[in-house]
CSV table of C-alpha atoms and ligand atoms in Angstrom, one decimal:
chain,number,residue,atom,x,y,z
U,265,MET,CA,0.0,0.0,0.0
U,266,SER,CA,1.5,3.4,-0.9
U,267,PRO,CA,2.1,6.0,1.7
U,268,THR,CA,-0.6,8.5,2.5
U,269,LEU,CA,1.2,10.7,5.0
U,270,VAL,CA,4.9,11.1,5.7
U,271,ILE,CA,6.0,12.8,8.8
U,272,ARG,CA,9.4,14.2,8.0
U,273,GLY,CA,12.5,14.8,10.2
U,274,ALA,CA,11.0,14.3,13.7
U,275,ARG,CA,13.0,13.1,16.6
U,276,VAL,CA,11.2,9.8,17.5
U,277,LEU,CA,11.0,8.9,21.2
U,278,ASP,CA,10.3,5.2,22.0
U,279,ALA,CA,8.9,4.5,25.4
U,280,LEU,CA,10.7,1.2,25.7
U,281,ALA,CA,14.1,2.5,24.5
U,282,PRO,CA,14.2,6.2,25.1
U,283,GLU,CA,17.3,8.0,23.9
U,284,PRO,CA,18.4,11.3,25.6
U,285,ARG,CA,18.5,12.9,22.1
U,286,PRO,CA,16.2,10.7,19.9
U,287,ALA,CA,17.4,10.1,16.3
U,288,VAL,CA,15.8,12.1,13.5
U,289,ARG,CA,13.4,9.9,11.4
U,290,ASP,CA,10.7,9.9,8.8
U,291,ILE,CA,7.5,8.2,9.8
U,292,VAL,CA,5.7,6.7,6.8
U,293,ILE,CA,2.0,6.1,7.2
U,294,SER,CA,-0.3,4.2,4.9
U,295,GLY,CA,-4.0,4.6,5.8
U,296,ASP,CA,-4.3,4.1,9.5
U,297,ARG,CA,-1.0,2.3,10.0
U,298,ILE,CA,2.6,3.2,10.3
U,299,THR,CA,4.6,1.3,7.6
U,300,ALA,CA,8.2,2.6,8.2
U,301,VAL,CA,10.3,4.6,10.7
U,302,GLU,CA,13.4,5.3,8.7
U,303,PRO,CA,16.3,7.7,8.3
U,304,PRO,CA,15.3,10.9,6.5
U,305,GLY,CA,14.9,10.6,2.8
U,306,ASP,CA,13.1,12.1,-0.1
U,307,ALA,CA,9.3,12.5,0.2
U,308,PRO,CA,7.5,9.8,-1.8
U,309,ALA,CA,5.4,11.2,-4.7
U,310,GLY,CA,1.7,11.3,-4.0
U,311,ALA,CA,1.8,11.3,-0.1
U,312,LYS,CA,0.9,14.2,2.0
U,313,THR,CA,3.9,15.4,4.0
U,314,LEU,CA,4.2,17.0,7.4
U,315,ASP,CA,7.3,18.9,8.2
U,316,ALA,CA,8.3,17.8,11.6
U,317,ARG,CA,11.8,19.2,11.8
U,318,ASP,CA,12.5,20.5,15.4
U,319,MET,CA,9.7,18.3,16.7
U,320,LEU,CA,9.6,15.4,19.0
U,321,ALA,CA,7.3,12.5,17.9
U,322,ILE,CA,5.8,10.5,20.8
U,323,PRO,CA,3.2,7.9,20.7
U,324,GLY,CA,-0.3,9.4,21.3
U,325,LEU,CA,-0.8,9.4,25.1
U,326,VAL,CA,-3.4,7.1,26.5
U,327,SER,CA,-5.6,8.3,29.4
U,328,ALA,CA,-6.6,4.9,30.9
U,329,HIS,CA,-9.1,6.4,33.2
U,330,TYR,CA,-11.5,9.3,32.4
U,331,HIS,CA,-15.1,10.2,32.6
U,332,SER,CA,-16.8,12.4,29.9
U,333,HIS,CA,-19.9,13.2,32.0
U,334,ASP,CA,-18.6,16.1,34.1
U,335,THR,CA,-16.2,17.9,31.8
U,336,LEU,CA,-18.3,21.1,32.1
U,337,LEU,CA,-17.8,21.2,35.8
U,338,LYS,CA,-14.0,21.8,35.8
U,339,GLY,CA,-13.1,24.5,38.2
U,340,CYS,CA,-16.4,24.3,40.1
U,341,PHE,CA,-15.2,22.6,43.3
U,342,ALA,CA,-12.5,23.2,46.0
U,343,PRO,CA,-10.6,20.1,47.1
U,344,MET,CA,-12.8,17.9,49.3
U,345,PRO,CA,-13.0,14.3,50.4
U,346,LEU,CA,-14.1,11.9,47.6
U,347,GLU,CA,-17.3,11.0,49.4
U,348,ALA,CA,-18.4,14.7,49.6
U,349,TRP,CA,-17.3,15.3,46.0
U,350,LEU,CA,-19.5,12.4,44.7
U,351,LEU,CA,-22.5,14.2,46.1
U,352,HIS,CA,-21.7,17.3,44.0
U,353,ALA,CA,-20.4,15.8,40.8
U,354,VAL,CA,-21.9,12.5,39.8
U,355,PRO,CA,-24.8,12.4,37.3
U,356,PRO,CA,-27.4,10.7,39.6
U,357,ASN,CA,-27.5,14.0,41.5
U,358,TYR,CA,-28.6,15.9,38.3
U,359,PRO,CA,-31.7,15.9,36.2
U,360,GLN,CA,-31.2,14.4,32.8
U,361,ARG,CA,-29.1,16.6,30.5
U,362,SER,CA,-30.0,17.7,27.0
U,363,ARG,CA,-28.5,16.0,24.0
U,364,GLU,CA,-26.8,19.2,23.1
U,365,GLU,CA,-25.2,19.3,26.6
U,366,VAL,CA,-24.1,15.7,26.4
U,367,ARG,CA,-22.5,16.3,22.9
U,368,ALA,CA,-20.8,19.5,24.1
U,369,ARG,CA,-19.3,17.9,27.2
U,370,VAL,CA,-17.9,14.9,25.3
U,371,LEU,CA,-16.5,17.2,22.6
U,372,ILE,CA,-14.8,19.6,25.0
U,373,GLY,CA,-13.3,16.8,27.1
U,374,ALA,CA,-11.9,15.2,24.0
U,375,LEU,CA,-10.7,18.5,22.6
U,376,GLU,CA,-8.8,19.3,25.8
U,377,ALA,CA,-7.3,15.7,25.7
U,378,LEU,CA,-6.1,16.1,22.1
U,379,LYS,CA,-4.6,19.5,22.8
U,380,SER,CA,-2.5,17.9,25.4
U,381,GLY,CA,-1.4,15.1,23.2
U,382,ILE,CA,-3.9,12.3,24.2
U,383,THR,CA,-5.1,10.2,21.3
U,384,THR,CA,-7.0,7.5,23.3
U,385,LEU,CA,-9.4,7.9,26.2
U,386,GLN,CA,-10.9,5.2,28.3
U,387,ASP,CA,-14.2,6.8,29.0
U,388,MET,CA,-16.3,5.3,32.0
U,389,ALA,CA,-19.3,7.3,31.1
U,390,THR,CA,-22.3,7.5,33.3
U,391,VAL,CA,-25.6,7.6,31.3
U,392,HIS,CA,-28.2,8.7,33.7
U,393,PRO,CA,-31.1,8.0,33.4
U,394,PHE,CA,-30.3,5.2,31.1
U,395,ASP,CA,-31.1,6.2,27.5
U,396,PRO,CA,-29.9,4.6,24.3
U,397,ALA,CA,-30.2,7.9,22.5
U,398,GLU,CA,-27.6,9.4,24.8
U,399,VAL,CA,-25.2,6.5,24.1
U,400,ASP,CA,-25.7,7.3,20.5
U,401,THR,CA,-24.9,11.0,21.1
U,402,ILE,CA,-21.7,10.1,22.9
U,403,ALA,CA,-20.5,7.7,20.2
U,404,GLN,CA,-21.3,10.2,17.5
U,405,ALA,CA,-19.3,13.0,19.3
U,406,TYR,CA,-16.2,10.6,19.5
U,407,ASP,CA,-16.6,9.8,15.8
U,408,ASP,CA,-16.8,13.5,14.8
U,409,ILE,CA,-13.8,14.7,16.7
U,410,GLY,CA,-11.7,11.8,15.7
U,411,ILE,CA,-10.1,10.7,19.1
U,412,ARG,CA,-9.8,7.0,19.9
U,413,CYS,CA,-12.1,5.8,22.7
U,414,VAL,CA,-12.7,2.7,24.8
U,415,LEU,CA,-16.1,3.3,26.1
U,416,ALA,CA,-17.5,1.5,29.2
U,417,LEU,CA,-20.9,2.4,30.6
U,418,GLN,CA,-20.4,2.9,34.3
U,419,VAL,CA,-23.1,0.9,36.1
U,420,GLY,CA,-23.7,-0.5,39.5
U,421,ASP,CA,-26.8,-2.3,40.8
U,422,VAL,CA,-26.7,-1.5,44.6
U,423,PRO,CA,-28.7,1.7,45.2
U,424,GLY,CA,-28.5,4.2,47.9
U,425,SER,CA,-25.9,5.1,50.6
U,426,ARG,CA,-24.9,1.6,51.7
U,427,PRO,CA,-21.7,1.7,49.8
U,428,LEU,CA,-20.4,4.7,51.8
U,429,PRO,CA,-19.1,4.1,55.3
U,430,PHE,CA,-21.2,5.3,58.2
U,431,TRP,CA,-23.7,7.1,56.0
U,432,ASP,CA,-26.6,5.0,57.0
U,433,GLU,CA,-25.5,5.4,60.6
U,434,VAL,CA,-25.2,9.2,60.7
U,435,ILE,CA,-27.4,10.5,58.0
U,436,PRO,CA,-31.0,11.0,59.3
U,437,PRO,CA,-33.5,8.7,57.5
U,438,GLU,CA,-35.4,11.7,56.0
U,439,LEU,CA,-32.3,12.9,54.3
U,440,ARG,CA,-30.9,9.5,53.2
U,441,SER,CA,-32.9,9.3,49.9
U,442,ALA,CA,-31.0,12.4,48.8
U,443,ALA,CA,-27.7,10.9,49.8
U,444,THR,CA,-27.2,8.6,46.9
U,445,VAL,CA,-24.3,8.5,44.5
U,446,THR,CA,-25.3,5.4,42.6
U,447,VAL,CA,-27.5,4.9,39.6
U,448,ARG,CA,-30.7,3.2,40.5
U,449,ARG,CA,-32.0,0.7,38.1
U,450,GLY,CA,-35.0,-1.6,38.1
U,451,GLY,CA,-34.8,-5.2,37.0
U,452,SER,CA,-32.5,-8.1,37.8
U,453,ALA,CA,-28.7,-8.2,37.4
U,454,ARG,CA,-29.2,-10.3,34.3
U,455,GLU,CA,-31.6,-7.8,32.7
U,456,LEU,CA,-29.0,-5.0,33.5
U,457,ILE,CA,-26.2,-6.9,31.8
U,458,GLU,CA,-28.5,-7.5,28.8
U,459,ARG,CA,-29.2,-3.8,28.6
U,460,ILE,CA,-25.5,-2.8,28.7
U,461,ASP,CA,-24.4,-5.5,26.3
U,462,GLY,CA,-27.3,-4.6,24.1
U,463,GLU,CA,-25.7,-1.2,23.6
U,464,ARG,CA,-22.4,-2.8,22.6
U,465,ARG,CA,-24.1,-5.1,20.2
U,466,ARG,CA,-26.2,-2.3,18.7
U,467,HIS,CA,-23.2,-0.1,18.1
U,468,GLY,CA,-20.8,-2.9,17.2
U,469,GLY,CA,-18.7,-2.2,14.2
U,470,LYS,CA,-20.3,1.2,13.4
U,471,HIS,CA,-17.5,3.3,14.9
U,472,PRO,CA,-14.0,2.8,13.6
U,473,ARG,CA,-12.1,4.2,16.6
U,474,LEU,CA,-14.5,3.2,19.4
U,475,THR,CA,-14.2,0.0,21.2
U,476,TRP,CA,-16.5,-1.3,24.0
U,477,ALA,CA,-15.7,-2.5,27.5
U,478,LEU,CA,-17.4,-3.1,30.8
U,479,GLY,CA,-17.6,-0.6,33.6
U,480,PRO,CA,-18.8,-1.8,37.1
U,481,ALA,CA,-18.3,1.4,38.8
U,482,THR,CA,-16.9,0.1,42.1
U,483,PRO,CA,-17.2,-3.4,43.6
U,484,GLU,CA,-19.2,-1.9,46.6
U,485,ILE,CA,-22.1,-0.7,44.3
U,486,CYS,CA,-22.2,-3.9,42.5
U,487,SER,CA,-23.9,-7.1,43.7
U,488,GLU,CA,-21.9,-10.4,43.6
U,489,GLU,CA,-24.3,-11.8,41.1
U,490,TYR,CA,-23.9,-8.8,38.8
U,491,LEU,CA,-20.1,-8.9,39.0
U,492,GLY,CA,-20.1,-12.7,38.3
U,493,LEU,CA,-22.3,-12.2,35.2
U,494,LEU,CA,-19.9,-9.4,34.0
U,495,ALA,CA,-16.9,-11.8,34.5
U,496,GLU,CA,-18.7,-14.4,32.3
U,497,LEU,CA,-19.5,-11.8,29.6
U,498,SER,CA,-15.9,-10.5,29.7
U,499,GLU,CA,-14.5,-14.0,29.2
U,500,ARG,CA,-17.0,-14.9,26.5
U,501,GLU,CA,-16.6,-11.8,24.4
U,502,SER,CA,-13.0,-10.8,25.4
U,503,LEU,CA,-14.1,-7.6,26.8
U,504,ARG,CA,-11.9,-5.4,29.0
U,505,VAL,CA,-13.3,-4.5,32.5
U,506,PHE,CA,-12.7,-1.1,34.2
U,507,CYS,CA,-13.6,-0.5,37.9
U,508,HIS,CA,-12.7,1.9,40.7
U,509,VAL,CA,-11.0,-0.1,43.3
U,510,TYR,CA,-9.7,1.1,46.7
U,511,GLU,CA,-9.7,4.8,45.7
U,512,SER,CA,-10.3,6.2,49.2
U,513,LYS,CA,-10.0,5.2,52.7
U,514,GLY,CA,-13.8,5.1,52.7
U,515,ASN,CA,-13.8,2.3,50.1
U,516,THR,CA,-11.3,0.5,52.3
U,517,ALA,CA,-13.5,0.9,55.4
U,518,ILE,CA,-16.5,-0.7,53.5
U,519,ALA,CA,-14.2,-3.5,52.4
U,520,ARG,CA,-13.4,-4.2,56.1
U,521,GLN,CA,-16.9,-3.8,57.3
U,522,HIS,CA,-18.9,-5.7,54.6
U,523,TYR,CA,-16.6,-8.1,52.9
U,524,GLY,CA,-15.8,-10.5,55.8
U,525,ALA,CA,-16.3,-13.6,53.5
U,526,ASP,CA,-13.3,-12.3,51.5
U,527,GLY,CA,-11.2,-11.4,54.6
U,528,GLY,CA,-12.2,-7.7,54.2
U,529,SER,CA,-10.4,-7.5,50.8
U,530,LEU,CA,-12.0,-6.2,47.6
U,531,ILE,CA,-9.2,-7.7,45.7
U,532,ARG,CA,-10.0,-11.2,47.0
U,533,HIS,CA,-13.7,-10.5,46.3
U,534,LEU,CA,-12.9,-9.5,42.7
U,535,ALA,CA,-10.8,-12.7,42.3
U,536,ARG,CA,-13.6,-14.8,43.8
U,537,VAL,CA,-16.2,-13.5,41.3
U,538,GLY,CA,-13.8,-14.2,38.4
U,539,LEU,CA,-12.9,-10.6,37.4
U,540,LEU,CA,-9.3,-10.4,38.6
U,541,ASN,CA,-7.4,-11.3,35.5
U,542,GLU,CA,-5.4,-9.7,32.6
U,543,ARG,CA,-8.6,-8.1,31.1
U,544,PHE,CA,-9.1,-6.1,34.4
U,545,THR,CA,-8.0,-2.7,35.1
U,546,LEU,CA,-8.5,-1.3,38.6
U,547,ALA,CA,-8.6,2.4,38.6
U,548,HIS,CA,-6.8,4.3,41.4
U,549,GLY,CA,-5.6,1.4,43.6
U,550,VAL,CA,-4.6,3.7,46.4
U,551,TRP,CA,-5.4,1.6,49.4
U,552,LEU,CA,-4.2,-1.9,48.7
U,553,GLN,CA,-2.2,-3.9,51.2
U,554,PRO,CA,1.0,-5.6,50.2
U,555,GLU,CA,-0.5,-9.0,49.8
U,556,GLU,CA,-3.3,-7.5,47.6
U,557,ILE,CA,-0.6,-5.9,45.4
U,558,GLU,CA,0.9,-9.4,45.0
U,559,LEU,CA,-2.5,-10.8,44.0
U,560,VAL,CA,-2.9,-8.1,41.4
U,561,ALA,CA,0.7,-8.8,40.0
U,562,ARG,CA,0.0,-12.5,39.9
U,563,ALA,CA,-3.3,-12.2,38.2
U,564,GLY,CA,-1.8,-10.0,35.5
U,565,ALA,CA,-4.3,-7.3,36.1
U,566,HIS,CA,-3.7,-3.6,35.4
U,567,VAL,CA,-3.7,-0.5,37.6
U,568,ALA,CA,-4.6,2.9,36.2
U,569,LEU,CA,-3.3,5.5,38.5
U,570,ASN,CA,-4.8,9.0,38.9
U,571,PRO,CA,-2.5,11.1,41.0
U,572,ALA,CA,-4.1,14.4,40.4
U,573,SER,CA,-7.7,13.5,41.3
U,574,ASN,CA,-6.4,11.3,44.3
U,575,LEU,CA,-4.8,14.5,45.8
U,576,LYS,CA,-7.7,16.8,45.1
U,577,THR,CA,-10.2,14.4,46.7
U,578,ARG,CA,-7.9,13.9,49.7
U,579,SER,CA,-7.7,10.2,48.8
U,580,GLY,CA,-4.1,9.7,49.5
U,581,VAL,CA,-1.0,8.5,47.6
U,582,ALA,CA,-1.0,5.2,45.8
U,583,PRO,CA,2.0,2.9,46.5
U,584,VAL,CA,3.6,3.4,43.1
U,585,ARG,CA,7.0,2.2,44.2
U,586,ALA,CA,5.5,-1.1,45.6
U,587,TYR,CA,3.6,-1.6,42.3
U,588,LEU,CA,6.8,-1.1,40.2
U,589,ASP,CA,8.7,-3.5,42.5
U,590,ALA,CA,6.0,-6.2,42.4
U,591,GLY,CA,5.9,-5.9,38.5
U,592,VAL,CA,2.3,-4.7,38.4
U,593,LYS,CA,1.3,-3.4,35.0
U,594,LEU,CA,0.7,0.3,35.3
U,595,ALA,CA,-1.3,2.8,33.3
U,596,LEU,CA,-2.1,6.5,33.9
U,597,GLY,CA,-5.4,8.4,33.9
U,598,THR,CA,-6.7,12.0,34.0
U,599,ASP,CA,-10.0,11.1,35.7
U,600,ASN,CA,-12.9,13.5,36.0
U,601,SER,CA,-12.6,17.1,35.0
U,602,SER,CA,-14.4,18.1,38.2
U,603,CYS,CA,-11.7,16.5,40.4
U,604,SER,CA,-8.4,16.7,38.6
U,605,ASP,CA,-9.3,19.3,36.9
U,606,ALA,CA,-7.4,18.9,33.6
U,607,GLN,CA,-7.3,16.3,30.8
U,608,ASN,CA,-3.5,16.5,30.8
U,609,MET,CA,-1.2,13.5,30.9
U,610,PHE,CA,1.9,15.7,31.5
U,611,GLN,CA,0.5,16.6,35.0
U,612,ALA,CA,-0.2,12.9,35.5
U,613,MET,CA,3.1,11.8,34.4
U,614,LYS,CA,5.0,14.3,36.5
U,615,LEU,CA,3.0,13.4,39.7
U,616,PHE,CA,3.5,9.7,39.0
U,617,ALA,CA,7.3,10.2,38.6
U,618,LEU,CA,7.5,12.3,41.8
U,619,TRP,CA,5.5,9.9,43.8
U,620,ALA,CA,7.7,7.0,42.6
U,621,GLY,CA,11.0,8.9,42.8
U,622,GLU,CA,11.8,7.8,39.3
U,623,ASP,CA,13.5,9.5,36.4
U,624,GLY,CA,10.5,9.7,34.0
U,625,GLU,CA,10.9,6.6,31.9
U,626,GLN,CA,8.3,4.5,33.9
U,627,ALA,CA,5.8,7.5,33.8
U,628,PHE,CA,6.2,7.8,30.0
U,629,ALA,CA,5.8,4.0,29.7
U,630,ALA,CA,2.7,4.0,31.8
U,631,ALA,CA,1.2,6.9,29.8
U,632,THR,CA,1.8,5.1,26.4
U,633,VAL,CA,2.5,1.3,26.4
U,634,GLY,CA,1.0,0.7,29.8
U,635,GLY,CA,-2.2,2.4,28.9
U,636,ALA,CA,-2.3,0.6,25.5
U,637,GLU,CA,-2.0,-2.8,27.2
U,638,ALA,CA,-4.6,-2.0,29.9
U,639,LEU,CA,-7.0,-1.1,27.1
U,640,GLY,CA,-6.3,-4.3,25.2
U,641,MET,CA,-4.5,-2.5,22.4
U,642,GLY,CA,-0.9,-3.4,23.3
U,643,GLU,CA,-0.2,-4.6,19.7
U,644,ASP,CA,-1.8,-1.6,18.1
U,645,ILE,CA,-1.0,1.6,19.9
U,646,GLY,CA,1.5,2.9,22.5
U,647,ARG,CA,4.6,2.9,20.3
U,648,ILE,CA,5.8,4.5,17.0
U,649,ALA,CA,6.7,1.4,15.0
U,650,PRO,CA,5.8,-0.3,11.7
U,651,GLY,CA,2.6,-2.2,11.8
U,652,ARG,CA,1.1,-0.1,14.6
U,653,LYS,CA,-1.8,2.3,14.3
U,654,ALA,CA,-0.6,5.8,13.4
U,655,ASP,CA,-1.5,7.6,16.6
U,656,ILE,CA,1.2,10.1,17.1
U,657,THR,CA,1.8,13.4,18.9
U,658,LEU,CA,4.2,15.9,17.7
U,659,LEU,CA,5.7,18.5,20.1
U,660,SER,CA,7.8,21.5,19.2
U,661,LEU,CA,11.3,21.2,20.4
U,662,ARG,CA,11.6,25.0,19.9
U,663,ASP,CA,10.2,25.6,23.4
U,664,PRO,CA,12.1,26.4,26.6
U,665,ALA,CA,10.9,23.1,28.1
U,666,PHE,CA,13.2,21.4,25.5
U,667,VAL,CA,16.0,23.9,25.1
U,668,PRO,CA,18.6,22.6,25.6
U,669,LEU,CA,17.7,19.0,24.8
U,670,ASN,CA,19.5,17.2,27.5
U,671,ASP,CA,17.2,14.2,28.1
U,672,ALA,CA,14.1,14.0,26.0
U,673,VAL,CA,12.0,11.7,28.3
U,674,ARG,CA,13.0,13.5,31.5
U,675,GLN,CA,12.1,16.8,30.0
U,676,LEU,CA,8.9,15.5,28.6
U,677,VAL,CA,7.8,14.3,32.1
U,678,TYR,CA,9.4,17.0,34.3
U,679,SER,CA,9.6,20.1,32.1
U,680,GLU,CA,6.8,20.1,29.5
U,681,PRO,CA,3.3,21.0,30.7
U,682,GLY,CA,1.7,20.3,27.4
U,683,ARG,CA,2.3,23.7,26.0
U,684,SER,CA,4.4,22.4,23.0
U,685,VAL,CA,1.8,20.0,21.5
U,686,ARG,CA,1.5,21.1,17.8
U,687,HIS,CA,0.1,18.3,15.8
U,688,VAL,CA,-1.9,15.2,16.7
U,689,ILE,CA,-2.6,12.3,14.3
U,690,VAL,CA,-5.1,9.5,15.1
U,691,ASP,CA,-5.6,6.6,12.8
U,692,GLY,CA,-3.3,8.2,10.3
U,693,ARG,CA,-5.4,11.4,10.2
U,694,PRO,CA,-4.1,14.8,11.5
U,695,VAL,CA,-7.0,15.7,13.9
U,696,LEU,CA,-5.0,18.6,15.4
U,697,GLU,CA,-2.8,20.9,13.2
U,698,ASN,CA,-0.8,23.7,14.7
U,699,GLY,CA,-2.8,23.3,17.9
U,700,ARG,CA,-6.3,23.6,16.2
U,701,SER,CA,-8.8,20.9,15.6
U,702,THR,CA,-9.2,19.9,12.0
U,703,THR,CA,-12.5,18.0,12.7
U,704,ILE,CA,-14.8,20.3,14.6
U,705,ASP,CA,-15.3,24.0,14.7
U,706,GLU,CA,-13.7,25.0,18.0
U,707,ASP,CA,-15.2,28.4,18.3
U,708,ALA,CA,-18.7,27.1,17.6
U,709,LEU,CA,-18.2,24.5,20.4
U,710,TYR,CA,-17.0,27.2,22.9
U,711,ALA,CA,-20.1,29.2,22.0
U,712,ASP,CA,-22.4,26.2,22.5
U,713,VAL,CA,-20.9,25.6,25.9
U,714,GLU,CA,-21.4,29.2,27.0
U,715,ARG,CA,-25.0,28.9,25.9
U,716,LEU,CA,-25.6,25.7,27.8
U,717,MET,CA,-24.0,26.6,31.1
U,718,PRO,CA,-26.7,28.7,32.8
U,719,GLU,CA,-29.0,25.7,33.0
U,720,LEU,CA,-26.2,23.5,34.4
U,721,MET,CA,-25.2,26.1,36.8
U,722,ARG,CA,-28.9,26.5,38.0
U,723,ASP,CA,-29.0,22.8,38.7
U,724,LEU,CA,-25.7,22.9,40.5
U,725,GLU,CA,-26.9,25.6,42.7
U,726,GLN,CA,-29.8,23.4,43.8
U,727,ILE,CA,-27.5,20.5,44.5
U,728,ARG,CA,-25.2,22.7,46.5
U,729,ALA,CA,-28.2,23.9,48.5
U,730,ARG,CA,-29.3,20.3,49.1
U,731,ASN,CA,-25.8,19.3,50.0
U,732,GLU,CA,-25.6,22.0,52.6
U,733,ARG,CA,-28.0,20.0,54.8
U,734,LEU,CA,-26.2,16.8,54.0
U,735,LEU,CA,-22.6,17.8,54.4
U,736,PRO,CA,-22.4,18.0,58.1
U,737,TYR,CA,-23.4,14.4,58.4
U,738,VAL,CA,-21.0,13.4,55.6
U,739,ALA,CA,-18.3,15.2,57.5
U,740,GLU,CA,-19.1,13.2,60.6
U,741,ALA,CA,-19.0,10.0,58.6
U,742,HIS,CA,-15.7,11.1,57.2
U,743,ARG,CA,-14.3,11.7,60.7
U,744,ARG,CA,-15.3,8.2,61.8
U,745,THR,CA,-13.7,6.8,58.6
U,746,MET,CA,-10.5,8.6,59.3
U,747,ALA,CA,-10.4,7.4,62.9
U,748,LEU,CA,-10.7,3.7,61.7
U,749,ASP,CA,-7.8,1.4,61.6
U,750,VAL,CA,-7.8,-0.3,58.2
U,751,GLY,CA,-4.3,-1.8,58.6
U,752,LEU,CA,-2.5,0.7,56.4
U,753,ASP,CA,-2.2,4.5,56.0
U,754,ARG,CA,-1.9,6.0,52.4
U,755,TYR,CA,-1.7,9.6,53.7
U,756,ARG,CA,1.9,9.0,55.1
U,757,THR,CA,3.6,6.5,52.8
U,758,ILE,CA,4.9,7.0,49.2
H,955,ZN,ZN1,-13.1,7.6,38.0
């Protein structure tokens, strides 16, 4: 197949063998794949060329944990404990949103991601109330902007406040119905699975850059029967599974209080229901005990770390060094816009490297090959190499972050905030050129968001007013959680 695009004269950085000053190469693309990475030569006739002299080519970054549903709430909240944040931010608190708002929020999140060099998002999207037309809107928005996405509908089947420690004890009964952070659904676990998988089958094959996965939100809000059925479905259809596990001390308290049959361990619980395997990615993984880290490593499961949101929700510091030492497969995520508050893998990489006390190579690997493997795309994305999908981010080296160029990967992780992203190619197609989207009208999108915000802000004000009554009780529940001995402390250890 003849070349369709040649990226000429870029320094190509490989996550598995990074050179301090990467060699200058031409990257030859045919259709959606890279066919050659070779010393600079003449441009082949007929192919489009992209002059990438003085640029660094990196594999498109992979955010292995993200939610599109609250991208319009960036900047709305001060740091607060996870359990209080849930009451402000998650969709079950809000009335159903308009199609326009859903489209705008998917696009603005994806646009921010592309502008910071992300080419693949793992979106655990909450669709509340459940509505197939909203799923259509999400999938169409991803198609239109041109980013790659692994979409998992985030669903649990245990309603109410039981999954939150001490809430049922401290929140007065008359306020308890308001204190829900989960999606309530009628019907059996089997019917729920049928509904979720129905969406996957309905959309199957229609979207070239969209793949489907399963998203049990957290083990605590999922029944054992539902998790077991998801494990069967994952096995049968080779589907990836993404799940928040041990994000906060609160999650850990629930594990100790309600999972006695599994020795108080969510990891043992996940293993028992058949989910803990190489198709499973646990998001966050802050509060695992050493023996649980070993179980994750042995199962070949992945961990997607989210340092920025963990710090902003006061959830603690994940044991990155212990994960690296145990050989756990690590990926990185950018998480919700209302608790990180940026779709920016440069921030995630830097925090990861600082947590782990490492020189940047592991952070870059987690943001590329590690994410690709977690998403089941280890053969296709994550590296710039012949045969791989052409998902490439080009950064200007004529930027103070890279001048002088002493060590490309270290400067990428420690110096570069995302400012120098110039061009982004997904599936062989430039979707960002000179920092501007080629696929959507950015200014029209910004205008749409401005127009849609008053209604969202009115709803948020009502939620804030409701929460004012709830938060003193949530604070008391938090105090009790903090006082609990769960056998480890992720506020003190790195
Ligand atoms: Zn999340």
